[in-house]
Coordinates of C-alpha atoms in Angstrom, one line a residue:
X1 CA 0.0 0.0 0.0
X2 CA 1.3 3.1 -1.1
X3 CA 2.1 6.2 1.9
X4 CA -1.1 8.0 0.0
X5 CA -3.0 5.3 0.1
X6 CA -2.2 4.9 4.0
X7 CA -2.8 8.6 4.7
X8 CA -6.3 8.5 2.9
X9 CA -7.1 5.2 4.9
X10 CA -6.6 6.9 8.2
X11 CA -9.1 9.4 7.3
X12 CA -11.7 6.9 6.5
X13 CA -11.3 5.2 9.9
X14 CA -11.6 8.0 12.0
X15 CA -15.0 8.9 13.2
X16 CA -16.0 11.6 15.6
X17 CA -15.2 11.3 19.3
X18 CA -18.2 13.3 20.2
X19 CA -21.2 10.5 18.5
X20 CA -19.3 8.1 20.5
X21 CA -19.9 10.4 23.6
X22 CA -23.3 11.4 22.6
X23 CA -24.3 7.9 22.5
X24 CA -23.3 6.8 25.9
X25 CA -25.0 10.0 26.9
X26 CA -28.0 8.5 25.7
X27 CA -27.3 5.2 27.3
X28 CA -27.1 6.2 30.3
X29 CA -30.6 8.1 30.5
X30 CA -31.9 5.2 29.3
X31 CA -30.6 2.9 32.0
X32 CA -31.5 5.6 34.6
X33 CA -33.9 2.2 36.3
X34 CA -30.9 0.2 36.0
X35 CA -28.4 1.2 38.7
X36 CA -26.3 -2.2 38.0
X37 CA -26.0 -1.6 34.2
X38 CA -25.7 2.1 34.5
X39 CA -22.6 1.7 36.5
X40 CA -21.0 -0.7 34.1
X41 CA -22.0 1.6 31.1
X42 CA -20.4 4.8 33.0
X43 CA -17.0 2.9 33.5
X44 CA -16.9 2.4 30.0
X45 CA -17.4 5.4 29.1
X46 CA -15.2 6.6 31.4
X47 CA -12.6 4.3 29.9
X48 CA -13.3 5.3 26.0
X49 CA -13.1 8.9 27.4
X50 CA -9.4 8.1 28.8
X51 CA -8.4 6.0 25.5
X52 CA -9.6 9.2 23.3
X53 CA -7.6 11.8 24.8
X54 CA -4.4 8.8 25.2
X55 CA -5.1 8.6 21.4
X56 CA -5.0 12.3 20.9
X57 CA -1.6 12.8 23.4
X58 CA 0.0 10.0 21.0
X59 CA -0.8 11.5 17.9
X60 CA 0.8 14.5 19.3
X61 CA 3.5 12.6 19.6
X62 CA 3.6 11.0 16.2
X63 CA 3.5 14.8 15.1
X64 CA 6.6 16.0 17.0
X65 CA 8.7 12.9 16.1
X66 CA 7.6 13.5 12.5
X67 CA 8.4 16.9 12.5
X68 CA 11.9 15.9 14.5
X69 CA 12.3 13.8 11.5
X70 CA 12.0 16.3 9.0
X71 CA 13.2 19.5 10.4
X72 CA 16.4 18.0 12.3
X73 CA 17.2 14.4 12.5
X74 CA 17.2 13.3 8.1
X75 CA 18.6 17.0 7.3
X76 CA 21.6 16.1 9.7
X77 CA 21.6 12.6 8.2
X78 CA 21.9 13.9 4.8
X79 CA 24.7 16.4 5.6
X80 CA 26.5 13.4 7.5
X81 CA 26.3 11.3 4.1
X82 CA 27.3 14.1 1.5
X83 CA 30.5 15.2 3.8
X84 CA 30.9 11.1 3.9
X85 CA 30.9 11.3 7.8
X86 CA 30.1 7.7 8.1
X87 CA 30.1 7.9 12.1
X88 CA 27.6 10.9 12.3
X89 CA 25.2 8.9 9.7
X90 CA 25.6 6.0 11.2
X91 CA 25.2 7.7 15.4
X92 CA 21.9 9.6 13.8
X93 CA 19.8 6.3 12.5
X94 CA 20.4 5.1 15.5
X95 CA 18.9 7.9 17.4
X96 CA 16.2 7.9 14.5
X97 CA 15.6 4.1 15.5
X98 CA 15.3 4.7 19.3
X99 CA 12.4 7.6 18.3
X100 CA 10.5 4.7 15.6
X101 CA 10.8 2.3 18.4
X102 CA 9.4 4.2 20.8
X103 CA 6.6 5.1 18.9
X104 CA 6.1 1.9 17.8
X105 CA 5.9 0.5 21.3
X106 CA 3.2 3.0 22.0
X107 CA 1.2 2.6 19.3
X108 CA 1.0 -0.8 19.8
X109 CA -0.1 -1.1 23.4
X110 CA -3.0 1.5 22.5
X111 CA -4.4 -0.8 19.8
X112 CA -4.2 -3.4 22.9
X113 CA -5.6 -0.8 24.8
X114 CA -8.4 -0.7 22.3
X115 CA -9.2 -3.9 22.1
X116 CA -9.7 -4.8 25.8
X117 CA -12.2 -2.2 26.0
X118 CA -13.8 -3.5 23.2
X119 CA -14.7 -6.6 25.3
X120 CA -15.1 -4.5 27.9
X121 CA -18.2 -2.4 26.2
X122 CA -19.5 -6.4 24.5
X123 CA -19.3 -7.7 28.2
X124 CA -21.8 -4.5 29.3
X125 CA -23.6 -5.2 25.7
X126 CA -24.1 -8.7 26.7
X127 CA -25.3 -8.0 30.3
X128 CA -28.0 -5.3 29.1
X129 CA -29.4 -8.2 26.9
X130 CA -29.6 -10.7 29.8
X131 CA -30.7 -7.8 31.4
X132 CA -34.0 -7.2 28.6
X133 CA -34.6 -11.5 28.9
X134 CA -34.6 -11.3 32.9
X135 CA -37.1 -7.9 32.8
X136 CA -39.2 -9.7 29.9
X137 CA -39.4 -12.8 32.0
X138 CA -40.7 -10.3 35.3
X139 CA -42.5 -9.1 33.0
X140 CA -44.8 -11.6 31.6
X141 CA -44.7 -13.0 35.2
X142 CA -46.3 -10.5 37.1
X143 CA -48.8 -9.8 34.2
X144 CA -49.8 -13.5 34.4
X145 CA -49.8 -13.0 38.8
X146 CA -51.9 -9.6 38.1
X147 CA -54.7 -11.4 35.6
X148 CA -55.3 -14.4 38.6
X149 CA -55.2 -11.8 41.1
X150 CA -58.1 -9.5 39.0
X151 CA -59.9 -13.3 38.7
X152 CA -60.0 -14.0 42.1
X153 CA -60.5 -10.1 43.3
X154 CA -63.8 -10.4 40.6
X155 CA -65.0 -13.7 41.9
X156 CA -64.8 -11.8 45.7
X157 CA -66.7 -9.2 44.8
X158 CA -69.4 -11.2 43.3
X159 CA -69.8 -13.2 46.1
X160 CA -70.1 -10.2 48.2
X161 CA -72.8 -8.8 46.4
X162 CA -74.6 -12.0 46.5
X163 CA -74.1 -12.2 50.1
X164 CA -75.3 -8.6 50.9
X165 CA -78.4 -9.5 48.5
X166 CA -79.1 -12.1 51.1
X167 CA -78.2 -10.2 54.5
X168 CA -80.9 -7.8 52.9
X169 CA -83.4 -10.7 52.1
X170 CA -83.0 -12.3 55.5
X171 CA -83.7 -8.6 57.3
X172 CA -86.4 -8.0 55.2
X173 CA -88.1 -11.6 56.6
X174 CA -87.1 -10.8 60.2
X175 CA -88.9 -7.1 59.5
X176 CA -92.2 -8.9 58.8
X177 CA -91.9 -11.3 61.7
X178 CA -91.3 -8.2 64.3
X179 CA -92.2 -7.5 67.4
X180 CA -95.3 -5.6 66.9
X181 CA -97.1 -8.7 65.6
X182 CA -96.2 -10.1 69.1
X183 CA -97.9 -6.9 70.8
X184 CA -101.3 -7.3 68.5
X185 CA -101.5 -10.9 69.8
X186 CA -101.5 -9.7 73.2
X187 CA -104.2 -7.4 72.4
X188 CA -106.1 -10.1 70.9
X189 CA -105.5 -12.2 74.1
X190 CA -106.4 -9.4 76.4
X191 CA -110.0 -8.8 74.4
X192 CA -110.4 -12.5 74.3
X193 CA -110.5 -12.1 78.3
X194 CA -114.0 -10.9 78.2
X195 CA -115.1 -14.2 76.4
X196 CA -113.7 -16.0 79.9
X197 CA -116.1 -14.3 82.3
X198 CA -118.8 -15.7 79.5
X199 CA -117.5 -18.5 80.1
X200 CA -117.6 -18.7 83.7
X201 CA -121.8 -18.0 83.6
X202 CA -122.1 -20.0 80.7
X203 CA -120.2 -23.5 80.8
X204 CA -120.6 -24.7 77.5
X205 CA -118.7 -21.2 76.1
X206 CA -115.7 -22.3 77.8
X207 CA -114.9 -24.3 74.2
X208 CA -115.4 -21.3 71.9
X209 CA -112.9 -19.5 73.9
X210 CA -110.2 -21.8 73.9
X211 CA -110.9 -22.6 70.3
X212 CA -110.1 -18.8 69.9
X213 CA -107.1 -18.1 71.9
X214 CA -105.1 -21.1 71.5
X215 CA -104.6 -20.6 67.6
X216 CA -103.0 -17.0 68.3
X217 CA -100.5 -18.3 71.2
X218 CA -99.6 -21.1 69.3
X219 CA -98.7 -18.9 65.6
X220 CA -96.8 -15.9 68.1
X221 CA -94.4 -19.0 69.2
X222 CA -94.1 -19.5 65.5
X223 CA -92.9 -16.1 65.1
X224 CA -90.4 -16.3 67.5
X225 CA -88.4 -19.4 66.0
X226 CA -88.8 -18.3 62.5
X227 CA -87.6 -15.1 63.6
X228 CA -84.4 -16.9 65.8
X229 CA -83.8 -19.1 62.5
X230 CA -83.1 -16.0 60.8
X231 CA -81.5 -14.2 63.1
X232 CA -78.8 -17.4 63.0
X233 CA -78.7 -16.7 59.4
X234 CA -78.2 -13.4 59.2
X235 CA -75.4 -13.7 61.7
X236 CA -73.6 -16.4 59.5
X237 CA -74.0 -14.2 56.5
X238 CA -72.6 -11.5 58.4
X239 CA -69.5 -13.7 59.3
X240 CA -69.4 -14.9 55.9
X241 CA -69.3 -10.8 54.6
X242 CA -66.7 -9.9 57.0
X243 CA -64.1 -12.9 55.7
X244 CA -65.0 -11.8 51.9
X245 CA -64.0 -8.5 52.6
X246 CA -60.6 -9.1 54.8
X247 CA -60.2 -11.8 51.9
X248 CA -60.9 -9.0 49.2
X249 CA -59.2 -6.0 50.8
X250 CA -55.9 -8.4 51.4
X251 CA -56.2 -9.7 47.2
X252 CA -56.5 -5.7 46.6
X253 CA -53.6 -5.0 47.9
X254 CA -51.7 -7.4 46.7
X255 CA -52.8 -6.4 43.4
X256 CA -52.0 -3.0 43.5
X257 CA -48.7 -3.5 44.7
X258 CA -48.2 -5.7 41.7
X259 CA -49.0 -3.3 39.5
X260 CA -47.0 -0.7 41.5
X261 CA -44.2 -2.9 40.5
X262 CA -45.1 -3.5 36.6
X263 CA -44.9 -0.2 36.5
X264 CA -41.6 0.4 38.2
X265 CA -40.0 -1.8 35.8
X266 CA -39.1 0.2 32.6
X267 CA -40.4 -0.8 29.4
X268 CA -37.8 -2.9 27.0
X269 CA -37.5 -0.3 24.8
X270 CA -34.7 1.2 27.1
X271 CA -32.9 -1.7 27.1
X272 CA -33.1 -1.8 23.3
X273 CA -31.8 1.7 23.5
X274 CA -28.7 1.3 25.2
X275 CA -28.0 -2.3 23.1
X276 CA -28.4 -0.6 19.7
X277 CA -26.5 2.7 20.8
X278 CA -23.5 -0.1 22.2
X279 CA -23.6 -1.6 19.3
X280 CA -22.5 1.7 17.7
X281 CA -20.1 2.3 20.1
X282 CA -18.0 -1.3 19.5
X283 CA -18.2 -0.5 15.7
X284 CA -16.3 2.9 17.1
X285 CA -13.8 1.3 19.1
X286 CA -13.5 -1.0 16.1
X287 CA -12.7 1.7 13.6
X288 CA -10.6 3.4 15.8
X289 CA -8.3 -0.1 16.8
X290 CA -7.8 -0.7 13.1
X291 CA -6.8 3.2 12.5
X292 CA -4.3 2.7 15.4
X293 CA -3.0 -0.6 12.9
X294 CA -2.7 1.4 9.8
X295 CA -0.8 4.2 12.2
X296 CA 1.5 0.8 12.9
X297 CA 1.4 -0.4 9.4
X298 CA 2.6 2.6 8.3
X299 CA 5.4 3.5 10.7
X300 CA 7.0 0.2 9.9
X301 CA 6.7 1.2 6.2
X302 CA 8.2 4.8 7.2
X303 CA 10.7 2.7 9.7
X304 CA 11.6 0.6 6.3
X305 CA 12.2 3.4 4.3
X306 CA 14.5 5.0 6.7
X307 CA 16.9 2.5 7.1
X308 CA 16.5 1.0 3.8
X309 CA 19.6 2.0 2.4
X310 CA 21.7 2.1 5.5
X311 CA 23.9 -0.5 4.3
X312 CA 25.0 2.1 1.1
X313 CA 26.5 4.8 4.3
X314 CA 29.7 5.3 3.4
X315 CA 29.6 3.9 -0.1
X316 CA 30.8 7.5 -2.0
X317 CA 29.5 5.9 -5.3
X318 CA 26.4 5.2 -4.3
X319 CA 25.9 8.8 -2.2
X320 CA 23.2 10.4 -4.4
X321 CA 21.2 7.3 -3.8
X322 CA 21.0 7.7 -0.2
X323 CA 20.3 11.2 0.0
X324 CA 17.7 10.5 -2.7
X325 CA 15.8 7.6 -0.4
X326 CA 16.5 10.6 2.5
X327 CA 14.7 13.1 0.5
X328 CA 11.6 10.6 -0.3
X329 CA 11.6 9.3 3.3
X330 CA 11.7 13.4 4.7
X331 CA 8.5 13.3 2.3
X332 CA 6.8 11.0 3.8
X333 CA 7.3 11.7 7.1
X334 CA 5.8 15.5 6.6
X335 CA 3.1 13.8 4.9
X336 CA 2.9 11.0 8.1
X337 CA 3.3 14.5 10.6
X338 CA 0.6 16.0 8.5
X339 CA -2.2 13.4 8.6
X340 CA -1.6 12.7 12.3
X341 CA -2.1 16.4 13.0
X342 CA -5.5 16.2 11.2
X343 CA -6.2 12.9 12.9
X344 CA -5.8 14.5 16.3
X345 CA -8.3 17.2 15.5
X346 CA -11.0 14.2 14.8
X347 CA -10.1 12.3 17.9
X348 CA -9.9 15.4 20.0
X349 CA -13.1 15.6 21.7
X350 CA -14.4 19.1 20.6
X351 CA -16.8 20.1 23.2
X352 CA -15.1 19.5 26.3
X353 CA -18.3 19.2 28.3
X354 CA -19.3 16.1 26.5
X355 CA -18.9 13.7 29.6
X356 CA -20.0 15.9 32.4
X357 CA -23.3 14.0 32.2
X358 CA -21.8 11.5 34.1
X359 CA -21.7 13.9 37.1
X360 CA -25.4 14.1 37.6
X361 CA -27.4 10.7 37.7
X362 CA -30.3 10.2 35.5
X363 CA -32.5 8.5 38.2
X364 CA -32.5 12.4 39.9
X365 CA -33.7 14.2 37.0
X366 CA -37.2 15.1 37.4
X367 CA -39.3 13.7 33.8
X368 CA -39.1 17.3 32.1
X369 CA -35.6 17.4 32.5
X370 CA -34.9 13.9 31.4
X371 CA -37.4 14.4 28.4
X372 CA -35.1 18.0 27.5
X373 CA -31.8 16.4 28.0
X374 CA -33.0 12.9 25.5
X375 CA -34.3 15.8 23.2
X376 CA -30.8 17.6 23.0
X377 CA -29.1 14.7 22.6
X378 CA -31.1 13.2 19.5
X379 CA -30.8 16.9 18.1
X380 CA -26.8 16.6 18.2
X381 CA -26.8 13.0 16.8
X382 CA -28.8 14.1 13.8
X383 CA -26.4 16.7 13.4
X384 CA -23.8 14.3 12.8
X385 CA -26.1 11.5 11.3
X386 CA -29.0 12.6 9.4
X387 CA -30.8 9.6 10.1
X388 CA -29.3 7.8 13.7
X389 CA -30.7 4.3 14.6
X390 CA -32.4 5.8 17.5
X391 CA -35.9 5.1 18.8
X392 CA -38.3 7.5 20.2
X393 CA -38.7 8.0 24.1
X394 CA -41.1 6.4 25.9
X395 CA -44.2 7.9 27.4
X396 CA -43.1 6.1 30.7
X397 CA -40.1 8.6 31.1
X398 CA -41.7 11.7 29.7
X399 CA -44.8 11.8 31.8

């Protein structure tokens, strides 16, 4: 691969630190139910914050090495071969090697930097989907424990108002059996004592009287046991009320706080939030570990073509040769100094406020504020993407 084709290869890889930011700025307001996963998500993006601005100190340093390259270390390399002062050449590749190396060795643990917190952010993407199977299974759960508890709260109620129907039947039978019927007997008893003198004078009357007092005595004694009988009754349906409604009042309850905790659990779109904007985020870390490999590519390509011809040092024949390789290596390493420069710009985070999110919980933001910060952040992401795999908010959290 050509050093222009390397160059224009880096900017292809390189995309902006601030949608990765954004999006775990998103995440996180989405996982503001989620204490566990919220925690895991902020150390991530605490960690991608740190490998950003790593990533922008070392392309710093791949600029002032390049420019050490080209303003100092291959002018004084080519004025070492063209005076034929084989020591001074040979003394400045070495210090030339020592500044490649080091380089090198940086670059190289920052793509093992990268990678590690790759699985780092697929080990939080993972848990956020077990996370979305466990709620789904809570879920479905406690929907199926709310629809028996509605059945059995339904089948209560009906039988209280059965049972009330006949508490009301039953006093409406002890109403017409009351007392008052007993006092009109006694009436009729006391009238009927006027007939008993009648039959003192007259024997033979003695019969009609007890033929018309002993009915009435006999039908009040009625009235009292029908009116005990229901009495018993209406005191068992009484008992029978007061267990339907501790038995209903205690299924109420239960019910309500089930449904107090359906709706403490947020709804799965969250969850498929935070995946989808993870998702994003790998692909980020992705792009940016294999622009760290072309940086590594590259340098040993640069690193090849400044020693390729080390051999000729001290050769006078072949002098123009090496101080035409110099020439085409200073090139390349302005044009190496160059593209890291613009590199650094992209993985500079330009708004430096773009983590400070993580300073203020989501869980404490009252639903206006959570609605205006999701709002915000969409508006940015568009800005960047026209058209972001983002879903809408739910009406749970703006409410």
């Amino acid at each position: 691969m050509t050093v222009e084709n390397h160059l224009n290869f880096f900017q292809e890889l390189l995309p902006s630190a601030d949608h990765t930011a954004l999006l775990y700025h998103l995440s996180d307001l989405c996982l503001a139910k989620f204490p566990r996963l919220q925690m895991t998500l902020r150390e991530c993006a605490v960690e991608t914050q740190h490998l950003f601005g790593s990533s922008e100190a070392l392309l710093l340093k791949c600029v002032d090495t390049s420019n050490q390259m080209v303003s100092s270390l291959l002018p004084e390399l080519k004025l070492a071969v063209k005076k034929d002062e084989t020591t001074v050449a040979m003394m400045t590749l070495e210090k030339a090697r020592q500044w490649i190396a080091e380089v090198v060795d940086r670059v190289e643990d920052m793509v093992d930097r990268y990678e590690k917190h790759n699985h780092s952010v697929a080990s939080c993407t993972s848990d956020v989907i077990n996370e979305k199977a466990e709620t789904e299974k809570n879920l479905s759960q406690i929907t199926k424990e709310i629809e028996a508890l509605e059945k059995v709260v339904s089948g209560l109620q009906v039988e209280l108002r059965k049972t009330l129907k006949e508490i009301g039947r039953i006093e409406a039978q002890i109403g017409e059996k009351n007392p008052q019927r007993f006092f009109h007997g006694k009436v009729a008893s006391s009238k009927m004592s006027g007939l008993s003198i009648l039959a003192v004078i007259v024997p033979f009357a003695g019969a009609i009287v007890k033929s018309i007092s002993e009915p009435k005595t006999g039908h009040v004694r009625l009235l009292f046991n029908q009116r005990g009988r229901l009495h018993a009754q209406r005191l068992k349906l009484k008992n029978k009320q007061r267990n339907i409604q501790v038995r209903l009042t205690d299924a109420q309850l239960k019910l309500a706080k089930m449904k107090t905790e359906k709706g403490s659990i947020p709804d799965l779109i969250h969850l498929s939030e935070v995946q989808k904007c993870l998702s994003q985020i790998q692909q980020t870390l992705i792009q940016h570990n294999m622009f760290w490999k072309s940086v590594q590519v590259f340098l040993e390509a640069l690193n090849g073509e400044t020693f390729a011809n080390d051999h000729f040092i001290g050769e006078s024949e072949l002098k123009e040769t090496v101080v035409t390789y110099i020439d085409l290596a200073q090139e390349h390493w302005k044009a190496f100094g160059e593209s890291c420069l613009n590199a650094k710009g992209i993985f500079s985070l330009q708004n430096k406020d773009a983590y400070n999110f993580l300073e203020t919980s989501p869980s404490s933001l009252s639903p206006q504020e959570w609605k205006r910060q999701y709002d915000s952040v969409i508006v940015e992401l568009n800005k960047i993407n026209p058209d972001p795999c983002i879903l809408k908010p739910p009406a749970a959290l703006t409410e």
